Structure formats: C-alpha cells, structure tokens
CSV table of C-alpha atoms in Angstrom, one decimal:
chain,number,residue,atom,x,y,z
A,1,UNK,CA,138.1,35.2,118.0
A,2,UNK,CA,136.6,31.5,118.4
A,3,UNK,CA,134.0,30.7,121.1
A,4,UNK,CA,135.3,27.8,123.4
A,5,UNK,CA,132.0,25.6,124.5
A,6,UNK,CA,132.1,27.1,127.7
A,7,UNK,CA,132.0,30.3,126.1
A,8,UNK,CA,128.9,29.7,123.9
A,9,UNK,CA,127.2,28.4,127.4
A,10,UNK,CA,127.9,31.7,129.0
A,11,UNK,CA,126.7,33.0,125.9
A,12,UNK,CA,123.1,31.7,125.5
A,13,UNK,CA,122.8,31.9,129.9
A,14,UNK,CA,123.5,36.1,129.5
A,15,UNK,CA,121.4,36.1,126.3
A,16,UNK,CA,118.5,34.6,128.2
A,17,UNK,CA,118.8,37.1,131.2
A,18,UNK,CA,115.3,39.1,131.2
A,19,UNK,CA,114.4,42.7,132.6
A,20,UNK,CA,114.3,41.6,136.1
A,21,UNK,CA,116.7,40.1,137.4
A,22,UNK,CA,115.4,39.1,140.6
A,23,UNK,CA,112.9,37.1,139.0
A,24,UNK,CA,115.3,35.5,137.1
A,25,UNK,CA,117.8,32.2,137.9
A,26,UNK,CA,120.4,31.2,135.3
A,27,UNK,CA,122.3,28.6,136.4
A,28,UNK,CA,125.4,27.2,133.9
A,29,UNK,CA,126.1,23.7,134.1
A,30,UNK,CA,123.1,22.6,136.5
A,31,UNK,CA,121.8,19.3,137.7
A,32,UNK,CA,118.6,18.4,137.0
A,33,UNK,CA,116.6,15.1,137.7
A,34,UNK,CA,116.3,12.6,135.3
A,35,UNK,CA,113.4,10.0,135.9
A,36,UNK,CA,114.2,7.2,134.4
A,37,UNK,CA,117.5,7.0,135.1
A,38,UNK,CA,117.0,7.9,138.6
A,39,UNK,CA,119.7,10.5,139.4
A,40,UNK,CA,120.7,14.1,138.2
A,41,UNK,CA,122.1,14.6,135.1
A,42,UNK,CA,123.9,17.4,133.4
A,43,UNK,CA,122.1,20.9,131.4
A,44,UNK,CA,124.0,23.2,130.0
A,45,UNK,CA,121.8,26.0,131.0
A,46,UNK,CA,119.2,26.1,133.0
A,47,UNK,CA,116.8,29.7,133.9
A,48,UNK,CA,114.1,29.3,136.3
A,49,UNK,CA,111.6,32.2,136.0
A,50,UNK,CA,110.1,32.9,139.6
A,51,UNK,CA,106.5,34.6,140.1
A,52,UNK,CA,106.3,37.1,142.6
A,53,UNK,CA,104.9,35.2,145.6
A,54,UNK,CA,108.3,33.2,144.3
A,55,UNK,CA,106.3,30.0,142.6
A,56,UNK,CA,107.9,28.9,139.3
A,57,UNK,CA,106.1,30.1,136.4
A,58,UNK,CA,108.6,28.4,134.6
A,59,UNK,CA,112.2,26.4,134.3
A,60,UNK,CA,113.8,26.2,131.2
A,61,UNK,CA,116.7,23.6,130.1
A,62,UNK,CA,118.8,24.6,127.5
A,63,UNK,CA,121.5,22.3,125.8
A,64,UNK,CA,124.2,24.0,123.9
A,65,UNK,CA,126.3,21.9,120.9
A,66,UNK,CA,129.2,23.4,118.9
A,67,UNK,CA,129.5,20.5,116.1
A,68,UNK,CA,131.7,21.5,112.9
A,69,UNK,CA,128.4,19.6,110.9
A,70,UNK,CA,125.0,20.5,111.5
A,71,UNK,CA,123.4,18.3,114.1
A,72,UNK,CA,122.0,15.5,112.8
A,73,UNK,CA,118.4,13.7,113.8
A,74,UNK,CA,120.0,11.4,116.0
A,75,UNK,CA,122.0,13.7,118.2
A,76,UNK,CA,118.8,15.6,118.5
A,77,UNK,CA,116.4,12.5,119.3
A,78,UNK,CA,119.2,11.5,122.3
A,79,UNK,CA,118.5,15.6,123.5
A,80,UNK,CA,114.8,15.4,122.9
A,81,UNK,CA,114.6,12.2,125.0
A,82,UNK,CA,116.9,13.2,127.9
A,83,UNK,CA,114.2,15.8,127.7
A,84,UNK,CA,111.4,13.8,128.1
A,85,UNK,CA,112.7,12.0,130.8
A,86,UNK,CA,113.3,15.5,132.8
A,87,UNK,CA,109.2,16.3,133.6
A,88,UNK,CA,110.1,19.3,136.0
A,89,UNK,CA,111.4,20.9,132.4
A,90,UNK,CA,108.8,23.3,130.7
A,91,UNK,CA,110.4,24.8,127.8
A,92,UNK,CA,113.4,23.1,125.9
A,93,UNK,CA,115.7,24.4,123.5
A,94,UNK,CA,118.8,23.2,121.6
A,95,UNK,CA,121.6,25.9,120.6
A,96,UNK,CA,123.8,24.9,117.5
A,97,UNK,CA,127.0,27.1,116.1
A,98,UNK,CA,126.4,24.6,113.0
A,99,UNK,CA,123.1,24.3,112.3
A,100,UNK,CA,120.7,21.5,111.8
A,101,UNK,CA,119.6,19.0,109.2
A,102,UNK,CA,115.9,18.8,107.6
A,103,UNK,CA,115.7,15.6,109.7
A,104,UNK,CA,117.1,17.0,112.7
A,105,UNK,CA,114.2,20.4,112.2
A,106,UNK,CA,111.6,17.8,112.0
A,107,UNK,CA,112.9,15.6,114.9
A,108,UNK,CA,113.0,18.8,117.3
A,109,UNK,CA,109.8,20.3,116.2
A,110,UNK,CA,107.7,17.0,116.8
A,111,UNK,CA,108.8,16.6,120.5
A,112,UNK,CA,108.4,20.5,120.6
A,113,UNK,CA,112.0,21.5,121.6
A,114,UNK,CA,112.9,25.0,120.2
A,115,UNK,CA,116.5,25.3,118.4
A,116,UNK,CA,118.4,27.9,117.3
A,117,UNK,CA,121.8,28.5,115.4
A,118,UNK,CA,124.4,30.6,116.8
A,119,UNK,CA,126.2,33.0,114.5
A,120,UNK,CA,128.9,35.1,113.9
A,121,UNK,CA,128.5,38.5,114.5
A,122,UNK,CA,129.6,40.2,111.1
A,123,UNK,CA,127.5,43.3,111.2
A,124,UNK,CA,129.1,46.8,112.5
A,125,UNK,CA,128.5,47.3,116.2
A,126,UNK,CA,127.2,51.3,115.1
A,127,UNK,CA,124.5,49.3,112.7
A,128,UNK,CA,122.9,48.0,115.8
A,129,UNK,CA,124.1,49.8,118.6
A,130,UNK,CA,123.9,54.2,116.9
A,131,UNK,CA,125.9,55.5,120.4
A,132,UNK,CA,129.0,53.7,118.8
A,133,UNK,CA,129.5,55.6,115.8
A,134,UNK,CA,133.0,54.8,114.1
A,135,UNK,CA,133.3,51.2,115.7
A,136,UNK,CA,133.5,47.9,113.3
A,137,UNK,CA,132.6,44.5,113.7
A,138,UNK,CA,133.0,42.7,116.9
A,139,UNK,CA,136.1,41.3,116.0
A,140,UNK,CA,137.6,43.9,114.9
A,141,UNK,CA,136.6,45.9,118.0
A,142,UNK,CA,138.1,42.8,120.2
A,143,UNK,CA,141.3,42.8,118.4
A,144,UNK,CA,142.3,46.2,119.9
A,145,UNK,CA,142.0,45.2,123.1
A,146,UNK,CA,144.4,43.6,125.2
A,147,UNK,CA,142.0,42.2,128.1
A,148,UNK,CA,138.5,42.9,128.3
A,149,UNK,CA,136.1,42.6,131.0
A,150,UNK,CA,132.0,42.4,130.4
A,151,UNK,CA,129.9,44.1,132.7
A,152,UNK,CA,125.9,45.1,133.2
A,153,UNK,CA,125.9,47.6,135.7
A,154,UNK,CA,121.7,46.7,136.1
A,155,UNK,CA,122.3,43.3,136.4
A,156,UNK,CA,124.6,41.1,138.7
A,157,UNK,CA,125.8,37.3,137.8
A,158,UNK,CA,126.7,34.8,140.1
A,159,UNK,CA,128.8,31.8,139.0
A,160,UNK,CA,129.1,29.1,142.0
A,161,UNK,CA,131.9,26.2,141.1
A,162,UNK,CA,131.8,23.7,142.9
C-alpha cells in the first residue's frame, strides 16, 4: 500500500495527537502568517498545545515532503526560512519518506528545525502491539481487508474543508 501526500499529512497530524485531547489542536493544511511576505501561507500541519487557562504553551508547524531522493540542503534552507519568517511558530519540524542528505542534517540542525524520516512499517503488528497474536505486517493485514475505517474511541478528529 503507498501513502498518497495527503496521507502522510494525516499521518504525522494523528501521530502528533497527545493524551488530552482537549488541550490539543491539529489542524491539516493551515494558514499561518508569514511576515515578510505579508499574507498567510500554507503548513502542512499545524498542532497548537493550549494551557489550561487556554494560553498557548506552544504552536508547532510541521511540513511534510515525500521526495523519491533524500531532501537535499536547498529544499531544506527554502523550509527553514519560510520558518523564520513565521515568528508565531515555536517548534519546527520537517517529515521526509526519503530521507535527508549530510548537508541537508546540518542545514536543519543549525536553524534548529527537527526532522524525521518516515518509514515503512515492516515489523509484525503482534511484535509491537502482544493483544494481536497471529497478525503480520501492516500490509499484509491491510490486504485482507476490503474497506477499512480508523477510529480512537478516546479521541475525536475534526477535519474542516473549506
């Protein structure tokens, strides 16, 4: 099964989501303001971690690329910048299904913008997960099933399209 972008972007919002919900705002696709070019630009994921007297102890700004090369040092300098030009931001990351180069490592570290590489899931679901004794890898769970919906009964998503 390959991830579509919009998949991986639904991907690294749900993997984000912390214990309480409530506290919690992950928006997919948001708008965020950009200071030097003077209007709201496109993140791929935003979460917004809310206090309990409802301040923001945090809003993070996540930007997702699936590249069939790792990223190289200037597509992460263009990020890191759009970055710096977004000062409500407070934590920045970078999510590759590629990787990165040495360059690119060094490029993101030095403006302090955390990446990560997004990988298949080869291990056995029972490896990580004991209550499902018997059941294989993810794909090969997924390729018995005919339709498949996701759901955290703790936890409810909202997706607003405009």
């Amino acid at each position: 099964m390959m991830l579509t972008p919009m998949m991986v972007q639904y991907l690294v919002g749900l993997c984000c989501l912390r214990h309480d919900p409530d506290a919690v705002e992950i928006t997919v696709g948001d708008m965020v303001y950009d200071v030097a070019a003077q209007k709201k630009r496109d993140v791929d994921v935003t979460i917004t971690f809310k206090n309990e007297d409802g301040t923001i102890s945090a809003f993070k700004a996540v930007e997702v690329k699936k590249e069939t090369a790792p990223l190289d040092v200037a597509t992460i300098e263009q990020l890191c910048i759009k970055f710096c030009d977004m000062p409500q931001i407070t934590h920045k990351s970078i999510f590759s299904t590629s990787g990165y180069s040495q360059a690119a490592k060094e490029k993101a570290k030095y403006h302090a913008v955390d990446i990560y590489t997004l990988k298949p899931w080869e291990r056995r679901i029972e490896s990580d997960f004991p209550d499902f004794n018997g059941v294989g890898t993810p794909s090969e769970f997924l390729a018995r099933v005919d339709a498949c919906i996701l759901r955290w009964l703790q936890y409810n998503v909202y997706v607003v399209v405009p």
